[in-house]
JSON list of C-alpha atoms and ligand atoms in Angstrom, two decimals:
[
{"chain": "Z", "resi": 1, "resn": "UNK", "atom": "CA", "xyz": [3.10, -25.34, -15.93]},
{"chain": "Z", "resi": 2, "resn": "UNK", "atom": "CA", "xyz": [6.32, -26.73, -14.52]},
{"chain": "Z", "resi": 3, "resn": "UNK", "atom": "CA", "xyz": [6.75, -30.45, -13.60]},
{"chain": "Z", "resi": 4, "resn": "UNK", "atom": "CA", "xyz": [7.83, -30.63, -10.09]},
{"chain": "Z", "resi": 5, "resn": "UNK", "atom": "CA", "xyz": [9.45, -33.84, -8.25]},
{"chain": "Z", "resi": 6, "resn": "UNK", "atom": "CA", "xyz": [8.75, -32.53, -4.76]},
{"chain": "Z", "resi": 7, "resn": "UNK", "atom": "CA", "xyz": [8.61, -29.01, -2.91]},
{"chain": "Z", "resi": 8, "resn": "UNK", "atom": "CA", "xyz": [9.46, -29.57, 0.78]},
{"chain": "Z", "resi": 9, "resn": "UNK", "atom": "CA", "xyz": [11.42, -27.17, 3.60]},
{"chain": "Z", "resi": 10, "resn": "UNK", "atom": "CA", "xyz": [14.57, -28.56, 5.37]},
{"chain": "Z", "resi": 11, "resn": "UNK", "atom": "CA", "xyz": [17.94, -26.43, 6.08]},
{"chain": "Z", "resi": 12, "resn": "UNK", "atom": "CA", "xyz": [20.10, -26.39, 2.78]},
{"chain": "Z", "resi": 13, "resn": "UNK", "atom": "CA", "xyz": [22.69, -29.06, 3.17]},
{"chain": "Z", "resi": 14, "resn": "UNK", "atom": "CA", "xyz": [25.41, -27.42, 0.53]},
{"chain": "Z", "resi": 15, "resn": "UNK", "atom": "CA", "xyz": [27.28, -24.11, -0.63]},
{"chain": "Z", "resi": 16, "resn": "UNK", "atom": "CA", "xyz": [28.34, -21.12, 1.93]},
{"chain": "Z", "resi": 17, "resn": "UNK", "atom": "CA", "xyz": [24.14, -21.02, 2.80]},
{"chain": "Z", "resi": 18, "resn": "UNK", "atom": "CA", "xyz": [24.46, -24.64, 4.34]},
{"chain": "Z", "resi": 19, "resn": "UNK", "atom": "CA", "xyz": [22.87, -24.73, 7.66]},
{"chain": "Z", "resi": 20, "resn": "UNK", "atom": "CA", "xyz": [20.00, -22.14, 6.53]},
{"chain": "Z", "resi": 21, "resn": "UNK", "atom": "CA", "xyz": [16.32, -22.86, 6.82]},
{"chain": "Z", "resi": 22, "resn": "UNK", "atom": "CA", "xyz": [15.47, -23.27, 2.80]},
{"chain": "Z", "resi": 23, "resn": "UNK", "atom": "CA", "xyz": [12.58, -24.76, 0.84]},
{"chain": "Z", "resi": 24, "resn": "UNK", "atom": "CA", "xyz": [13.40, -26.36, -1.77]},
{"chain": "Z", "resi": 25, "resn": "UNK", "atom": "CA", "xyz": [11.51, -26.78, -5.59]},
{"chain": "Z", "resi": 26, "resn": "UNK", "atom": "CA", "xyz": [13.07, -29.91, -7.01]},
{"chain": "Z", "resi": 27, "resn": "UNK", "atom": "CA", "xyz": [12.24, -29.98, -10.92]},
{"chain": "Z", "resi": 28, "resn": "UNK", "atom": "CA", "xyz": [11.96, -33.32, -12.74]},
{"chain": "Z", "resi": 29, "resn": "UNK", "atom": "CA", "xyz": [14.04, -34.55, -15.24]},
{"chain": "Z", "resi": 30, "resn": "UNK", "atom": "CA", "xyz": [17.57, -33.97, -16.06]},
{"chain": "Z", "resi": 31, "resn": "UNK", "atom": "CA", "xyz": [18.94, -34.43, -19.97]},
{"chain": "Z", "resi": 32, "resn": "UNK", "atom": "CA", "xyz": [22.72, -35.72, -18.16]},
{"chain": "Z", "resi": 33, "resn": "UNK", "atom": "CA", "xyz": [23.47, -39.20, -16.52]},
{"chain": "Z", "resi": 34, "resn": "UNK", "atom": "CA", "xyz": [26.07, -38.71, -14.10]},
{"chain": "Z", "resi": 35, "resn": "UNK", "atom": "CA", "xyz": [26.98, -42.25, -12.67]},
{"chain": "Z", "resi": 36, "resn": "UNK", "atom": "CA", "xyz": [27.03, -41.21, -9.22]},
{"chain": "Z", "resi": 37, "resn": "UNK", "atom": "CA", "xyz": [23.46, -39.69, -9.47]},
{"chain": "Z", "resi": 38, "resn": "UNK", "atom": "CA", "xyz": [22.16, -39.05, -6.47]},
{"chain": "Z", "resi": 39, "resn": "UNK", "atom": "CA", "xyz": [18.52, -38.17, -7.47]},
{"chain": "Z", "resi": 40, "resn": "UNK", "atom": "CA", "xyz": [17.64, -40.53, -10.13]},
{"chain": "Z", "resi": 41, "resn": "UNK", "atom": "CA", "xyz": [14.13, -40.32, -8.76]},
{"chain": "Z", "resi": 42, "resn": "UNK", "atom": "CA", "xyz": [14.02, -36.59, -10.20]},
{"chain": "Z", "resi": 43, "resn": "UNK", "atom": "CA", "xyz": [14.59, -38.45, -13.82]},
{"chain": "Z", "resi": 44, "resn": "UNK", "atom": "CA", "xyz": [10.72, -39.28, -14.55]},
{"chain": "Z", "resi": 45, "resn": "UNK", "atom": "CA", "xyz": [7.83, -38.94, -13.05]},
{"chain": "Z", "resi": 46, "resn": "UNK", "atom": "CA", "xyz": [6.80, -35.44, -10.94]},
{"chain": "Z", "resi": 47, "resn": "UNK", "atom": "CA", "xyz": [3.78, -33.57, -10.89]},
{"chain": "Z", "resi": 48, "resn": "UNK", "atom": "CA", "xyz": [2.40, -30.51, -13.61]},
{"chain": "Z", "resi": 49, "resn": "UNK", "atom": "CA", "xyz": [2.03, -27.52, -11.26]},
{"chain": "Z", "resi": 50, "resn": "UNK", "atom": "CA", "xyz": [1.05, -23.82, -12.44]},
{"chain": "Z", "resi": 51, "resn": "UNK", "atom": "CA", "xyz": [3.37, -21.31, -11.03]},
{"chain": "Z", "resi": 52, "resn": "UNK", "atom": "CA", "xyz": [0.86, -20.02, -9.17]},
{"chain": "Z", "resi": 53, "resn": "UNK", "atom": "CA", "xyz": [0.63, -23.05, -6.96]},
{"chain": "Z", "resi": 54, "resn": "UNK", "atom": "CA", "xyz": [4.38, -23.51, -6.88]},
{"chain": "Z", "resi": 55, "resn": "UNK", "atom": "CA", "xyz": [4.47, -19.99, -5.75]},
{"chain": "Z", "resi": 56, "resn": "UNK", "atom": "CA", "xyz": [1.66, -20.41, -3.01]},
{"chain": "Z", "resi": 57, "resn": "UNK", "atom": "CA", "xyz": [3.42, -23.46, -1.43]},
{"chain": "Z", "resi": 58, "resn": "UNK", "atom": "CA", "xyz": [6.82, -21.66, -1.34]},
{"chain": "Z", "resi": 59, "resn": "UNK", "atom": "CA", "xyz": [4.57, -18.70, 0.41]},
{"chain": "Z", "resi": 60, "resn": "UNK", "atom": "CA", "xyz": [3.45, -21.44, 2.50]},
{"chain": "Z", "resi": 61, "resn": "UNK", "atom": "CA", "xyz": [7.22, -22.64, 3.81]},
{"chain": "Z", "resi": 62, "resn": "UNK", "atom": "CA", "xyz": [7.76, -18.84, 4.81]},
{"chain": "Z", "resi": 63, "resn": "UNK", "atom": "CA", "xyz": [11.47, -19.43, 4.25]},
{"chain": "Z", "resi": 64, "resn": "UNK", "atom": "CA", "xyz": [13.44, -16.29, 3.16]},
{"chain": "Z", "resi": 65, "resn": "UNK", "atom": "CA", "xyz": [15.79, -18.77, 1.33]},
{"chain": "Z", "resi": 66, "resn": "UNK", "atom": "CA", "xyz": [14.53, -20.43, -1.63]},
{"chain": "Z", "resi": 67, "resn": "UNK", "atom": "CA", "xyz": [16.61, -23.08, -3.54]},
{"chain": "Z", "resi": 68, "resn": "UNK", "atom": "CA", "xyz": [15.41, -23.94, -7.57]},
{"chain": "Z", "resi": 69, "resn": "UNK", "atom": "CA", "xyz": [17.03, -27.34, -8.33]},
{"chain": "Z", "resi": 70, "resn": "UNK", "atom": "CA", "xyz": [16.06, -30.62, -9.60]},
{"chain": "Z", "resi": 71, "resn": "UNK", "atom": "CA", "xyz": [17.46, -32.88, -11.79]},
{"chain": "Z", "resi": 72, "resn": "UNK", "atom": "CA", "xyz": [18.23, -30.19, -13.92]},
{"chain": "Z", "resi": 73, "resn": "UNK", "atom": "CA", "xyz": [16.10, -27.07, -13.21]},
{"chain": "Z", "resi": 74, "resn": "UNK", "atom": "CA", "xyz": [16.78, -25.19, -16.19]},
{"chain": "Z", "resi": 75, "resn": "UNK", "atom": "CA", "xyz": [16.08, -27.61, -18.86]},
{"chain": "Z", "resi": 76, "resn": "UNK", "atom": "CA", "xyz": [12.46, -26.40, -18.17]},
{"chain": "Z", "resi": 77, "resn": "UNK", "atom": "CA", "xyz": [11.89, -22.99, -20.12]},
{"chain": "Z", "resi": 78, "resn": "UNK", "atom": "CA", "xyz": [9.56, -21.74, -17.42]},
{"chain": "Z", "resi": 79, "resn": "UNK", "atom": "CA", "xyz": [12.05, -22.48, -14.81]},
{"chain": "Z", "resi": 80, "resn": "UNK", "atom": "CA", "xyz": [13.44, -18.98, -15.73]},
{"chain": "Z", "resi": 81, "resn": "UNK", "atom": "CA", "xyz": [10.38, -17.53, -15.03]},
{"chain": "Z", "resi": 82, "resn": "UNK", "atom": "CA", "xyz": [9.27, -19.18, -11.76]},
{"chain": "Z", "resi": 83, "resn": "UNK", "atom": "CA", "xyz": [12.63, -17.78, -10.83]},
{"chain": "Z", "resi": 84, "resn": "UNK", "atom": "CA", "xyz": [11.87, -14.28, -11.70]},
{"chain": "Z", "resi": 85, "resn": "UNK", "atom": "CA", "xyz": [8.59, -14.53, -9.88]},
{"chain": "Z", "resi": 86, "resn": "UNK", "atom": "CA", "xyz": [10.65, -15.89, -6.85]},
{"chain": "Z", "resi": 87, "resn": "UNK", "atom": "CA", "xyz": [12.92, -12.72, -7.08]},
{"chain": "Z", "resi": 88, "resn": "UNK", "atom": "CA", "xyz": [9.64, -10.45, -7.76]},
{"chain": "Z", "resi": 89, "resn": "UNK", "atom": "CA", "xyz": [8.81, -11.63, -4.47]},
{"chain": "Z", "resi": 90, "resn": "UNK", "atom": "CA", "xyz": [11.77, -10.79, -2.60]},
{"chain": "Z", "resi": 91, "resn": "UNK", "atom": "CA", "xyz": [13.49, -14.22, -1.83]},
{"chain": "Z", "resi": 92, "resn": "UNK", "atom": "CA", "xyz": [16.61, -14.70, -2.15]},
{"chain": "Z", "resi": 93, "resn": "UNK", "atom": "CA", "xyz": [17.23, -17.43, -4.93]},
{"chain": "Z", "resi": 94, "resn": "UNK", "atom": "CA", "xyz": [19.98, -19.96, -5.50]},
{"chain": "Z", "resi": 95, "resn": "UNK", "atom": "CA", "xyz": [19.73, -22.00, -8.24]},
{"chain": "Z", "resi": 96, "resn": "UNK", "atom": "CA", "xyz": [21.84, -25.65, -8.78]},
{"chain": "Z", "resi": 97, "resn": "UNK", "atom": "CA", "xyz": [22.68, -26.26, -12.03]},
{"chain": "Z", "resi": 98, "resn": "UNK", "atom": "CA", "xyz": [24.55, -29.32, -13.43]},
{"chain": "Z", "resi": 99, "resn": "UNK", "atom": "CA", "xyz": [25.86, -27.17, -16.07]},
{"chain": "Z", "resi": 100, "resn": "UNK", "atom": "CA", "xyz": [24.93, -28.39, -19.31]},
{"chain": "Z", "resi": 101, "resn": "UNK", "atom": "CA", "xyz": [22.40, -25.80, -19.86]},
{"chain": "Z", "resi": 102, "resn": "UNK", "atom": "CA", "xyz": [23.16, -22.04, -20.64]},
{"chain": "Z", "resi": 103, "resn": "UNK", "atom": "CA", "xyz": [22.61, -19.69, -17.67]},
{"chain": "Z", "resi": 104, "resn": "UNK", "atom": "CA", "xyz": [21.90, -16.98, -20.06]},
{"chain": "Z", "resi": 105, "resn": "UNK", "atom": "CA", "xyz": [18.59, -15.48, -19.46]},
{"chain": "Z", "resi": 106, "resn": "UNK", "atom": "CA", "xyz": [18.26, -16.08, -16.30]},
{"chain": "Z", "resi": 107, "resn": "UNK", "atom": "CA", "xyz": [17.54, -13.67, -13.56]},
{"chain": "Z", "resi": 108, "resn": "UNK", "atom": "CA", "xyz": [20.60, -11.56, -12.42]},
{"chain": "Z", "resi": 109, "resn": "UNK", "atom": "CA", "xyz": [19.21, -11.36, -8.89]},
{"chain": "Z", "resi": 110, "resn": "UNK", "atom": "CA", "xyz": [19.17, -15.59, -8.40]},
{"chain": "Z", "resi": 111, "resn": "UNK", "atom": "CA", "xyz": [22.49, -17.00, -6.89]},
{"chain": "Z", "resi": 112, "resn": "UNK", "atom": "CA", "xyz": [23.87, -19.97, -9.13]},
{"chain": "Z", "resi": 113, "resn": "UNK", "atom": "CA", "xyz": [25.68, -22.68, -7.97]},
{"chain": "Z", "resi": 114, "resn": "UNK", "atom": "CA", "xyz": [26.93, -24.04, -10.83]},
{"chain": "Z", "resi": 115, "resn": "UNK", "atom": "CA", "xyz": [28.39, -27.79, -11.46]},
{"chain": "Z", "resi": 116, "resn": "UNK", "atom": "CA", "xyz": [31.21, -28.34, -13.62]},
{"chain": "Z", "resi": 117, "resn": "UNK", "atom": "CA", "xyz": [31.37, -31.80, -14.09]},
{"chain": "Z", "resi": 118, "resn": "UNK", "atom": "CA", "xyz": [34.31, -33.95, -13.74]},
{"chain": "Z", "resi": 119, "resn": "UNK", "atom": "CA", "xyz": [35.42, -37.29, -15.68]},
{"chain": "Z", "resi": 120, "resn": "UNK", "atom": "CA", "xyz": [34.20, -39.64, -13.21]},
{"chain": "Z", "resi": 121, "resn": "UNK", "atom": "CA", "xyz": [30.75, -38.22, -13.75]},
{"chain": "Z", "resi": 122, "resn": "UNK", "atom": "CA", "xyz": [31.13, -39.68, -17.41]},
{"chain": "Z", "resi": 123, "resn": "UNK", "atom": "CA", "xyz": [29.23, -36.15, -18.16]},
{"chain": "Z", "resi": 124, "resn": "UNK", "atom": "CA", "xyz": [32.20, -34.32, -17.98]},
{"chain": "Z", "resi": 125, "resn": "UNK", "atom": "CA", "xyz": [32.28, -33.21, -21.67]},
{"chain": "Z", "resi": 126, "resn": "UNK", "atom": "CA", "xyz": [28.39, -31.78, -21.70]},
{"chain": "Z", "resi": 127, "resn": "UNK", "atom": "CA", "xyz": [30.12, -29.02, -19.85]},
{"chain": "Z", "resi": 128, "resn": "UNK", "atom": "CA", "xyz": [28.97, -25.63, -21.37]},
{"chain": "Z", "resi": 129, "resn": "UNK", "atom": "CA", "xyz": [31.81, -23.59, -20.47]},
{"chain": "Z", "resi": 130, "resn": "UNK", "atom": "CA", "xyz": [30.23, -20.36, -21.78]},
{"chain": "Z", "resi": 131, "resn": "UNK", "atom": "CA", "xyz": [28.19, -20.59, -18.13]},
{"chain": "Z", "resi": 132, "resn": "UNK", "atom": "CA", "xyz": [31.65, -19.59, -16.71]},
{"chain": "Z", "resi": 133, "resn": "UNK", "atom": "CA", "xyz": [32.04, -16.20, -18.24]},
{"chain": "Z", "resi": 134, "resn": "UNK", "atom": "CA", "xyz": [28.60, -15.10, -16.69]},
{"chain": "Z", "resi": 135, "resn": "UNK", "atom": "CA", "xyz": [29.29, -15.95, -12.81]},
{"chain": "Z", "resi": 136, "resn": "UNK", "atom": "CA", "xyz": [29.63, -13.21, -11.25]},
{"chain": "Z", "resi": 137, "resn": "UNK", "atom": "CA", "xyz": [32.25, -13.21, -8.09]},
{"chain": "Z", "resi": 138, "resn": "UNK", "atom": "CA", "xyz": [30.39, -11.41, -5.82]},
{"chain": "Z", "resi": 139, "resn": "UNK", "atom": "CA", "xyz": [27.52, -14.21, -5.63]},
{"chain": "Z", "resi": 140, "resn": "UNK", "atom": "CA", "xyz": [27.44, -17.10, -7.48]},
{"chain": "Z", "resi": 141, "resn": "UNK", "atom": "CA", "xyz": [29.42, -20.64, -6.48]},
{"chain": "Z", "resi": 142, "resn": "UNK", "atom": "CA", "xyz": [30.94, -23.37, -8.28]},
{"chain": "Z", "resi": 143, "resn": "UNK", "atom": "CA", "xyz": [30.88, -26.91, -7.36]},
{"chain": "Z", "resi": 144, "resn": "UNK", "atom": "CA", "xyz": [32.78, -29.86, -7.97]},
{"chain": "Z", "resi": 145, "resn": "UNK", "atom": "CA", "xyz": [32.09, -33.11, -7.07]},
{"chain": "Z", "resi": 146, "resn": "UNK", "atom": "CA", "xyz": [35.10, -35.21, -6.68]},
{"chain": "Z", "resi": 147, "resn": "UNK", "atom": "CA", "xyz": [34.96, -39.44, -7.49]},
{"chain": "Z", "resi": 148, "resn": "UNK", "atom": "CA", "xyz": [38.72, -40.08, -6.86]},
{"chain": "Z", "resi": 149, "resn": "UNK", "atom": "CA", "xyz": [42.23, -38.31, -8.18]},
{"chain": "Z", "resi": 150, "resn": "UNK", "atom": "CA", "xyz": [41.95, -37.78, -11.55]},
{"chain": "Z", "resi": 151, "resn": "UNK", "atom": "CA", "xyz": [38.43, -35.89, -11.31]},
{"chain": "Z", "resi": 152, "resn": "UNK", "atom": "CA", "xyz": [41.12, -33.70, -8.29]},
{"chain": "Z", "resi": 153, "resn": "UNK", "atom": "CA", "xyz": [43.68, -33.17, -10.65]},
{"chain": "Z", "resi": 154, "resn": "UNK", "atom": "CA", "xyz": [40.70, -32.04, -13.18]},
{"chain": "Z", "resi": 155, "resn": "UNK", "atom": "CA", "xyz": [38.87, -29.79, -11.07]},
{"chain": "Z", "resi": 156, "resn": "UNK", "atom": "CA", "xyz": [42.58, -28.04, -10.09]},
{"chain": "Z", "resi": 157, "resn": "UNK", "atom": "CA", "xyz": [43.49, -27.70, -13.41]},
{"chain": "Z", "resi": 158, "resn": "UNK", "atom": "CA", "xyz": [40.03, -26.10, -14.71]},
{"chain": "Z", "resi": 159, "resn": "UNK", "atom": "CA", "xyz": [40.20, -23.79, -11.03]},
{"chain": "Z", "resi": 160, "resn": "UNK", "atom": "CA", "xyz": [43.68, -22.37, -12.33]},
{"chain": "Z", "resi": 161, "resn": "UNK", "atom": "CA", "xyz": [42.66, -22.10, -15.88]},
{"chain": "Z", "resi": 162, "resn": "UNK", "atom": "CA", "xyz": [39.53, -20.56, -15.53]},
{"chain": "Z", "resi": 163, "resn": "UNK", "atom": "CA", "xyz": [41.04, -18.14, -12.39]},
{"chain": "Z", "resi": 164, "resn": "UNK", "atom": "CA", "xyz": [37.45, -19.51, -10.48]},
{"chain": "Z", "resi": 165, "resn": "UNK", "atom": "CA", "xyz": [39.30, -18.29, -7.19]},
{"chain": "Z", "resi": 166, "resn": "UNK", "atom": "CA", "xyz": [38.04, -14.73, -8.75]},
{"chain": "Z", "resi": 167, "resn": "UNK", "atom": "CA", "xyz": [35.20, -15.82, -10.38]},
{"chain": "Z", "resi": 168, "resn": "UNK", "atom": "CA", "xyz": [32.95, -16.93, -7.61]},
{"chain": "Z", "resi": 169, "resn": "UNK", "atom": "CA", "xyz": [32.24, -16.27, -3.79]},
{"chain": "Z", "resi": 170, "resn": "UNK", "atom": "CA", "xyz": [33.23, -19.85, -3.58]},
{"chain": "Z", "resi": 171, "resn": "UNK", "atom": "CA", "xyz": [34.98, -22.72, -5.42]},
{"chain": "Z", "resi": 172, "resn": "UNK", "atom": "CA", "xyz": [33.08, -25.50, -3.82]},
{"chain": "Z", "resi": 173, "resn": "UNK", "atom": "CA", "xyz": [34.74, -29.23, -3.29]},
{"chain": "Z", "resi": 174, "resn": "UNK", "atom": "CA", "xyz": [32.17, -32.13, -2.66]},
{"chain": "Z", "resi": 175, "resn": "UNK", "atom": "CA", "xyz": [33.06, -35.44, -2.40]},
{"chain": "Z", "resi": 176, "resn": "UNK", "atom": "CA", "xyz": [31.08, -37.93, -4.50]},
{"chain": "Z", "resi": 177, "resn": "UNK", "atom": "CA", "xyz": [29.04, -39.95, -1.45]},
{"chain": "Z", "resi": 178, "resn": "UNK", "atom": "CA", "xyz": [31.02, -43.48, -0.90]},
{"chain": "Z", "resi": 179, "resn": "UNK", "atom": "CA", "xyz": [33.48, -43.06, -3.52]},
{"chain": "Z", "resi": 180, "resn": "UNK", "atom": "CA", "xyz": [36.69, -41.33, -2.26]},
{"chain": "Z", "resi": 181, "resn": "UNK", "atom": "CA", "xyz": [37.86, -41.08, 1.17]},
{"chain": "Z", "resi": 182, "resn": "UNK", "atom": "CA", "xyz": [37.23, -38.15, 3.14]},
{"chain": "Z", "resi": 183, "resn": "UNK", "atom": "CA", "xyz": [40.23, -37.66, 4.81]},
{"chain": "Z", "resi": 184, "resn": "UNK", "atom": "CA", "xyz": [42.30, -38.38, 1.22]},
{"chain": "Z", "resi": 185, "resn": "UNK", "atom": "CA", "xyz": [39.99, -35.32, -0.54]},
{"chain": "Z", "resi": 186, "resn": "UNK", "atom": "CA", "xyz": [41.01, -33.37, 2.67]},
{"chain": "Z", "resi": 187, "resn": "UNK", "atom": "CA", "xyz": [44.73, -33.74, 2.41]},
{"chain": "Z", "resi": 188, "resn": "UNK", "atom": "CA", "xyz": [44.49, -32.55, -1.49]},
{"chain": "Z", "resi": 189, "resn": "UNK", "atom": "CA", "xyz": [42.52, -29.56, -0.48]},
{"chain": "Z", "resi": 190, "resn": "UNK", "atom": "CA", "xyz": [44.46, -28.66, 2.66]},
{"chain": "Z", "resi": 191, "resn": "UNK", "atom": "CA", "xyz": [48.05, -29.03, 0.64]},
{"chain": "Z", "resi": 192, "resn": "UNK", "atom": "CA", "xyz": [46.42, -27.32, -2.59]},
{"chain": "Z", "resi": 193, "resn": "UNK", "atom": "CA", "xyz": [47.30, -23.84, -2.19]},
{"chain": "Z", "resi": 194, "resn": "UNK", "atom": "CA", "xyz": [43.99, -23.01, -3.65]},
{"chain": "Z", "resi": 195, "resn": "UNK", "atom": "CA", "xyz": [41.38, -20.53, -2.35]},
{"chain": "Z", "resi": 196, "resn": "UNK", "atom": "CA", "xyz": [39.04, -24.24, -2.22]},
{"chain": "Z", "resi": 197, "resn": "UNK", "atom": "CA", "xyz": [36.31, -25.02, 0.47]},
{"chain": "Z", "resi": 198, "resn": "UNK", "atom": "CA", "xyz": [35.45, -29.15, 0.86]},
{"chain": "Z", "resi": 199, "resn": "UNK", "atom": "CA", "xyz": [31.80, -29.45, 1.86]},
{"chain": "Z", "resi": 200, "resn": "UNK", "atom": "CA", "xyz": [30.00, -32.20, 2.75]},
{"chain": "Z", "resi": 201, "resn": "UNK", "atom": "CA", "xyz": [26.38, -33.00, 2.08]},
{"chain": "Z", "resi": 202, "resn": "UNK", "atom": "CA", "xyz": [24.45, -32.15, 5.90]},
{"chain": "Z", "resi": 203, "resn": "UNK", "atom": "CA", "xyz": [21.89, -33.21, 4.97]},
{"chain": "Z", "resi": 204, "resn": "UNK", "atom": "CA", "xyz": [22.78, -36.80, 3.94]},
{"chain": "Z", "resi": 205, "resn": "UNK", "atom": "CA", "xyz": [24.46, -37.19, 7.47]},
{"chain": "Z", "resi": 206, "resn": "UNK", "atom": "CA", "xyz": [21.35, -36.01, 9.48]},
{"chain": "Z", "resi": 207, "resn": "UNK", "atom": "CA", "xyz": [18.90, -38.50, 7.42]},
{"chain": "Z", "resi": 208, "resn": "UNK", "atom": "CA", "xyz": [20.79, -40.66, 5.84]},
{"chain": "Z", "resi": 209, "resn": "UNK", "atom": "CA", "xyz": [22.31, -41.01, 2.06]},
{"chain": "Z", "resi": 210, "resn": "UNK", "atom": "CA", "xyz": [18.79, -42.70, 1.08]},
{"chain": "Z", "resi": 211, "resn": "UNK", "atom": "CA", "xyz": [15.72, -40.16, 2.16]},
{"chain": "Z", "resi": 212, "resn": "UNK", "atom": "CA", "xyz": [13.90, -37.66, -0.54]},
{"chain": "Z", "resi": 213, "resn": "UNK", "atom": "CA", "xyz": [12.66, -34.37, 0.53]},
{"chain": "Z", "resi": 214, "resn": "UNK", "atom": "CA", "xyz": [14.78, -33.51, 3.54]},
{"chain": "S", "resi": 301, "resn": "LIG", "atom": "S1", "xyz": [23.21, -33.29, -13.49]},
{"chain": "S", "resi": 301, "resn": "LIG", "atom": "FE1", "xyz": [22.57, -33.67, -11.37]},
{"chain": "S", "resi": 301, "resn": "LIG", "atom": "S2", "xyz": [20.51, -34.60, -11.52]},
{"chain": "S", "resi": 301, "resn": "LIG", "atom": "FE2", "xyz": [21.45, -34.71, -13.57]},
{"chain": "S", "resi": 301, "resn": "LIG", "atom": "S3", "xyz": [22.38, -36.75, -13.66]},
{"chain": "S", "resi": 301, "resn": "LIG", "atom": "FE3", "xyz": [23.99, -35.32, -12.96]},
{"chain": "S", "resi": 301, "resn": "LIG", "atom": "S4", "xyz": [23.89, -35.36, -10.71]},
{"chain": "S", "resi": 301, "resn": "LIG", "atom": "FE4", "xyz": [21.98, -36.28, -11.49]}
]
């Protein structure tokens, strides 16, 4: 059994697949506290569903893309294996994870988009770096979500340290919703010099910063 916030289809609203039709499986509960949470509602609460079912209403969604996330998806064991069953199946699987728990074990075939978390997140030393040394460049993403110029100056230096330019199809660059200006995070990643991509959250500018399950 799995306890599940919400299963729902929309297009995926982040990473290089934003745009695409997706259903998502949001897990509940998440073992971080990021101030700028944007799905505190995934914290408690949810639903006990066998994989079976969770399986049958993905079926149901006919998406090809299927996104795992939560909260934190992986800090349920048999998150690993609904994933495995998703790849069994022939979806193609990403999987956001705030990174604070390993990625080891899980399926090679899932795409992970993996958070590292900067200071303004007041998460930022949870990090589990070791999740770094298993993306592999030619399909996994990293994300950072940016609250002002320090967490910039962060995420550069842990890009150059870490070579991520190499390390992942894409070094993503998000801006934390409200709390640094858009144009601002724009001129840093335009004058950076790095191999960067800023995204912004679609789907919070279609319906709004407020609605679940879109
Ligand atoms: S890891 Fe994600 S779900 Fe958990 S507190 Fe941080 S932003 Fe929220």
């Amino acid at each position: 059994m799995l306890r599940v916030t919400e299963i729902f289809r929309s297009i995926q609203g982040e990473s290089t697949h934003a745009g695409r039709p997706c259903t998502f499986v949001r897990l509940t509960g998440c073992p971080m506290r990021c101030v700028w949470c944007d799905s505190e509602y995934t914290f408690s609460g949810g639903e006990h569903f066998s994989l079976e079912s969770i399986l049958d209403q993905v079926r149901a969604f006919g998406c090809k893309l299927v996104e795992v996330t939560g909260g934190e998806p992986l800090a349920q064991q048999k998150a690993f294996t609904l994933i495995e069953r998703l790849c069994d199946e022939g979806y193609e699987v990403l999987v956001e994870t705030g990174g604070y728990v390993s990625t080891e074990g899980l399926d090679r075939r899932a795409k992970v988009i993996l958070d590292i978390k900067c200071p303004a997140s007041g998460e930022e030393p949870r990090n589990d770096w070791s999740n770094i040394e298993r993306l592999r460049a030619d399909k996994d993403e990293v994300k950072f979500v940016i609250a002002d110029e320090n967490d910039w100056l962060y995420a550069k230096s842990v890009i150059e340290k870490y070579d991520l330019e190499n390390r992942a199809v894409a070094v993503l660059i998000s801006p934390a919703w409200g709390l640094v200006d858009l144009q601002q995070l724009a001129d840093w990643v335009a004058s950076s010099g790095l191999q960067v991509r800023m995204q912004l959250q679609l789907h919070k500018y279609i319906w709004g910063p407020e609605v679940k399950g879109v």
